[in-house]
XYZ file of C-alpha atoms in Angstrom:
239
model
C -14.889 -15.545 12.559
C -11.677 -13.690 13.752
C -8.001 -14.274 13.725
C -5.722 -14.629 16.954
C -2.615 -12.245 16.561
C 0.610 -11.710 18.581
C 2.421 -8.476 17.841
C 5.722 -7.503 19.312
C 7.280 -4.108 18.028
C 10.756 -2.627 19.589
C 12.210 0.890 18.887
C 15.739 1.336 19.086
C 17.416 4.838 19.960
C 18.323 5.463 16.704
C 14.942 5.558 15.241
C 15.267 1.679 13.925
C 12.050 -0.368 14.239
C 11.879 -4.036 14.918
C 8.538 -5.864 14.320
C 7.354 -9.534 14.729
C 3.549 -10.654 13.983
C 2.345 -14.217 14.314
C -1.401 -14.669 13.212
C -2.943 -17.993 14.169
C -5.777 -19.093 11.947
C -8.412 -21.671 12.633
C -10.066 -24.619 10.243
C -13.318 -23.232 9.516
C -14.796 -26.864 9.857
C -12.722 -28.313 12.598
C -11.996 -25.070 14.603
C -8.505 -26.206 14.915
C -5.468 -24.219 14.337
C -3.783 -25.084 11.114
C -0.086 -24.443 10.343
C -0.542 -24.024 6.714
C -2.956 -21.434 7.152
C -0.898 -19.118 9.845
C 1.034 -15.846 9.014
C 4.407 -15.361 10.813
C 6.391 -12.233 9.515
C 9.435 -10.314 10.934
C 10.186 -6.796 9.922
C 13.065 -4.527 10.169
C 12.736 -0.609 9.560
C 15.898 1.389 9.434
C 16.426 5.005 9.013
C 19.567 6.669 7.398
C 20.534 10.171 6.171
C 19.652 8.932 2.643
C 15.907 7.576 3.182
C 14.161 4.853 4.973
C 14.442 1.112 4.263
C 12.391 -1.979 5.252
C 13.264 -5.707 5.206
C 10.441 -8.356 5.571
C 10.715 -11.947 5.901
C 7.460 -14.197 6.064
C 5.857 -17.447 6.288
C 2.370 -16.888 5.058
C -0.210 -19.633 4.147
C 2.453 -22.232 3.691
C 4.397 -19.923 1.382
C 7.962 -18.354 2.088
C 7.974 -14.572 1.366
C 10.602 -11.724 1.359
C 9.895 -8.157 0.887
C 12.113 -4.829 0.511
C 11.108 -1.454 0.659
C 12.471 2.184 0.419
C 11.420 5.770 0.654
C 13.685 8.781 0.149
C 13.520 12.244 -0.988
C 14.756 13.724 -4.112
C 14.654 17.151 -4.404
C 10.798 18.131 -3.793
C 9.641 14.730 -4.577
C 9.324 11.844 -2.285
C 9.826 8.224 -3.886
C 9.055 5.083 -2.684
C 9.479 1.512 -4.013
C 8.498 -1.912 -2.801
C 9.170 -5.457 -4.130
C 7.734 -8.608 -2.676
C 8.278 -12.140 -3.633
C 4.905 -14.021 -2.756
C 6.669 -17.486 -3.104
C 10.336 -18.071 -3.171
C 9.988 -21.598 -4.424
C 8.898 -20.185 -7.918
C 10.442 -17.511 -10.146
C 7.294 -15.945 -11.508
C 5.514 -14.849 -8.505
C 6.882 -11.083 -7.961
C 4.937 -8.007 -6.934
C 6.418 -4.608 -7.210
C 5.585 -0.923 -7.301
C 7.052 2.366 -7.718
C 5.448 5.675 -6.438
C 6.386 9.111 -6.228
C 4.459 12.410 -5.068
C 4.778 16.048 -4.892
C 3.141 18.760 -2.814
C 2.911 22.391 -3.615
C 1.104 25.651 -3.305
C -1.123 26.247 -6.501
C -3.029 29.439 -6.493
C -2.693 29.787 -2.699
C -4.248 26.170 -2.079
C -2.448 23.351 -0.889
C -1.952 20.733 -3.684
C -0.716 17.029 -3.640
C -0.062 14.844 -6.767
C 1.015 11.476 -6.949
C 1.775 8.697 -9.657
C 2.292 5.040 -9.038
C 3.106 2.070 -11.184
C 2.050 -1.535 -10.024
C 2.932 -4.827 -11.251
C 1.665 -8.022 -10.162
C 3.038 -11.367 -11.803
C -0.146 -13.677 -10.281
C -2.378 -11.400 -12.443
C -3.633 -12.179 -15.919
C -2.646 -10.310 -19.179
C -5.632 -11.412 -20.947
C -8.230 -11.695 -18.156
C -10.418 -14.642 -18.347
C -12.974 -15.043 -15.762
C -13.390 -18.774 -16.286
C -9.712 -19.551 -15.391
C -9.820 -17.822 -11.976
C -10.876 -20.946 -10.193
C -10.435 -21.962 -6.416
C -6.851 -23.087 -5.700
C -5.104 -20.878 -8.381
C -2.856 -18.160 -7.036
C -4.947 -15.224 -8.369
C -8.450 -16.569 -6.805
C -6.705 -17.112 -3.224
C -5.249 -13.710 -3.013
C -8.347 -12.036 -4.025
C -10.409 -14.253 -1.646
C -8.004 -13.235 1.172
C -8.374 -9.766 0.555
C -4.396 -9.244 -0.529
C -5.208 -8.299 -4.144
C -8.157 -6.028 -5.532
C -7.504 -6.140 -9.307
C -7.166 -8.984 -11.860
C -4.518 -7.791 -14.194
C -0.609 -7.553 -14.263
C -0.073 -3.799 -14.869
C -1.527 -0.475 -13.740
C -0.806 3.147 -13.612
C -2.275 5.131 -10.855
C -2.634 8.839 -10.697
C -4.103 11.142 -7.845
C -4.524 14.980 -7.085
C -5.859 16.187 -3.858
C -6.494 19.950 -3.376
C -7.498 21.804 -0.175
C -10.100 24.184 -0.908
C -10.281 25.622 2.596
C -9.051 24.685 6.124
C -12.082 22.624 6.398
C -12.642 20.941 2.868
C -10.827 19.314 0.083
C -11.476 17.731 -3.154
C -9.427 14.678 -4.584
C -9.339 12.905 -8.075
C -8.080 9.383 -8.216
C -7.597 7.525 -11.775
C -6.257 3.838 -12.043
C -5.512 2.456 -15.529
C -5.261 -1.177 -16.608
C -2.328 -0.882 -18.917
C -2.972 -4.163 -20.595
C -6.610 -3.397 -21.975
C -6.738 0.226 -21.298
C -9.587 0.237 -19.045
C -9.713 2.809 -16.239
C -11.599 3.377 -12.795
C -12.026 6.832 -11.474
C -13.187 8.413 -7.973
C -14.036 12.174 -7.597
C -14.495 13.182 -4.096
C -15.192 16.004 -1.841
C -14.521 16.067 2.129
C -15.851 18.686 4.633
C -14.820 18.309 8.234
C -17.224 20.160 10.712
C -15.392 19.117 13.442
C -12.399 16.947 14.411
C -14.598 14.120 14.843
C -17.335 14.975 12.246
C -16.964 14.893 8.840
C -18.783 14.551 5.361
C -17.630 13.088 2.271
C -19.414 12.701 -1.205
C -18.272 11.481 -4.470
C -18.516 9.656 -7.932
C -17.198 6.685 -8.921
C -17.077 5.749 -12.764
C -15.782 3.016 -14.700
C -14.827 3.091 -18.378
C -13.356 0.525 -21.142
C -14.234 -1.606 -24.133
C -16.060 -4.915 -24.163
C -14.189 -7.793 -22.310
C -12.013 -5.408 -20.240
C -11.595 -5.230 -16.482
C -13.276 -1.940 -15.818
C -15.539 -1.952 -19.011
C -16.910 -5.468 -18.544
C -15.620 -9.011 -18.451
C -17.632 -11.931 -20.104
C -18.701 -14.562 -17.721
C -19.069 -17.682 -19.594
C -20.884 -19.561 -16.875
C -23.724 -16.989 -16.603
C -23.274 -15.908 -20.235
C -23.241 -12.089 -19.307
C -20.841 -9.286 -18.816
C -19.656 -8.639 -15.337
C -18.834 -4.822 -14.871
C -17.655 -2.491 -12.072
C -20.993 -0.184 -11.368
C -20.819 3.623 -11.410
C -22.078 5.041 -8.472
C -22.524 7.969 -6.446
C -21.804 7.949 -2.667
C -22.397 10.023 0.607
C -21.185 9.578 4.050
C -21.645 11.195 7.255
C -19.171 9.921 9.900
C -18.899 10.833 13.647
C -15.797 9.243 15.612
C -16.066 8.858 19.437
């Protein structure tokens, strides 16, 4: 099952960018298009001497949304911030993040570091799987792939180091600031050719009992549900 989408983009001579997106979705049972399921969004991106800025207005699954974004240089840093209201009809449905990154030369290697704070008011401070039910804001956004976490406040850190011209290693860590559980990915990438690459890594979850990444109690199955630690490897060829 797919979505029908119309996309229009216009780039001005000054580098500003207008975009319009219209996504038509159909009822899975009747096969008919449903206005309450569609998405229509307009975004304006403008460039100034002080930074880049975005304004978005949208109607998404029957909710009116507005979003603001900015990115600017501050010395050697790049600072980005985004603010989104998922539903203008309520006051407690905001999502925002602040991100900064820095690139430098360390021991003759190219290194890139970032730190990011993410807040989502649709999440839960004390996560209870039994309350994440169909029809709730959190459930619906998880089901649509708009969110991938259950809590409200997160801190992310990342470091990427280019070992050679063809290989790099990276570490990403994400903390749930409410329950102090975390999720880490350590990865390695080697590019044999422009369209052939190999990557491998290790994914680890850590936290106490009844935490998002340590394991949440499922009262229905009377068991703990936790993110599995794993090792992965992938060989990819693009053509």
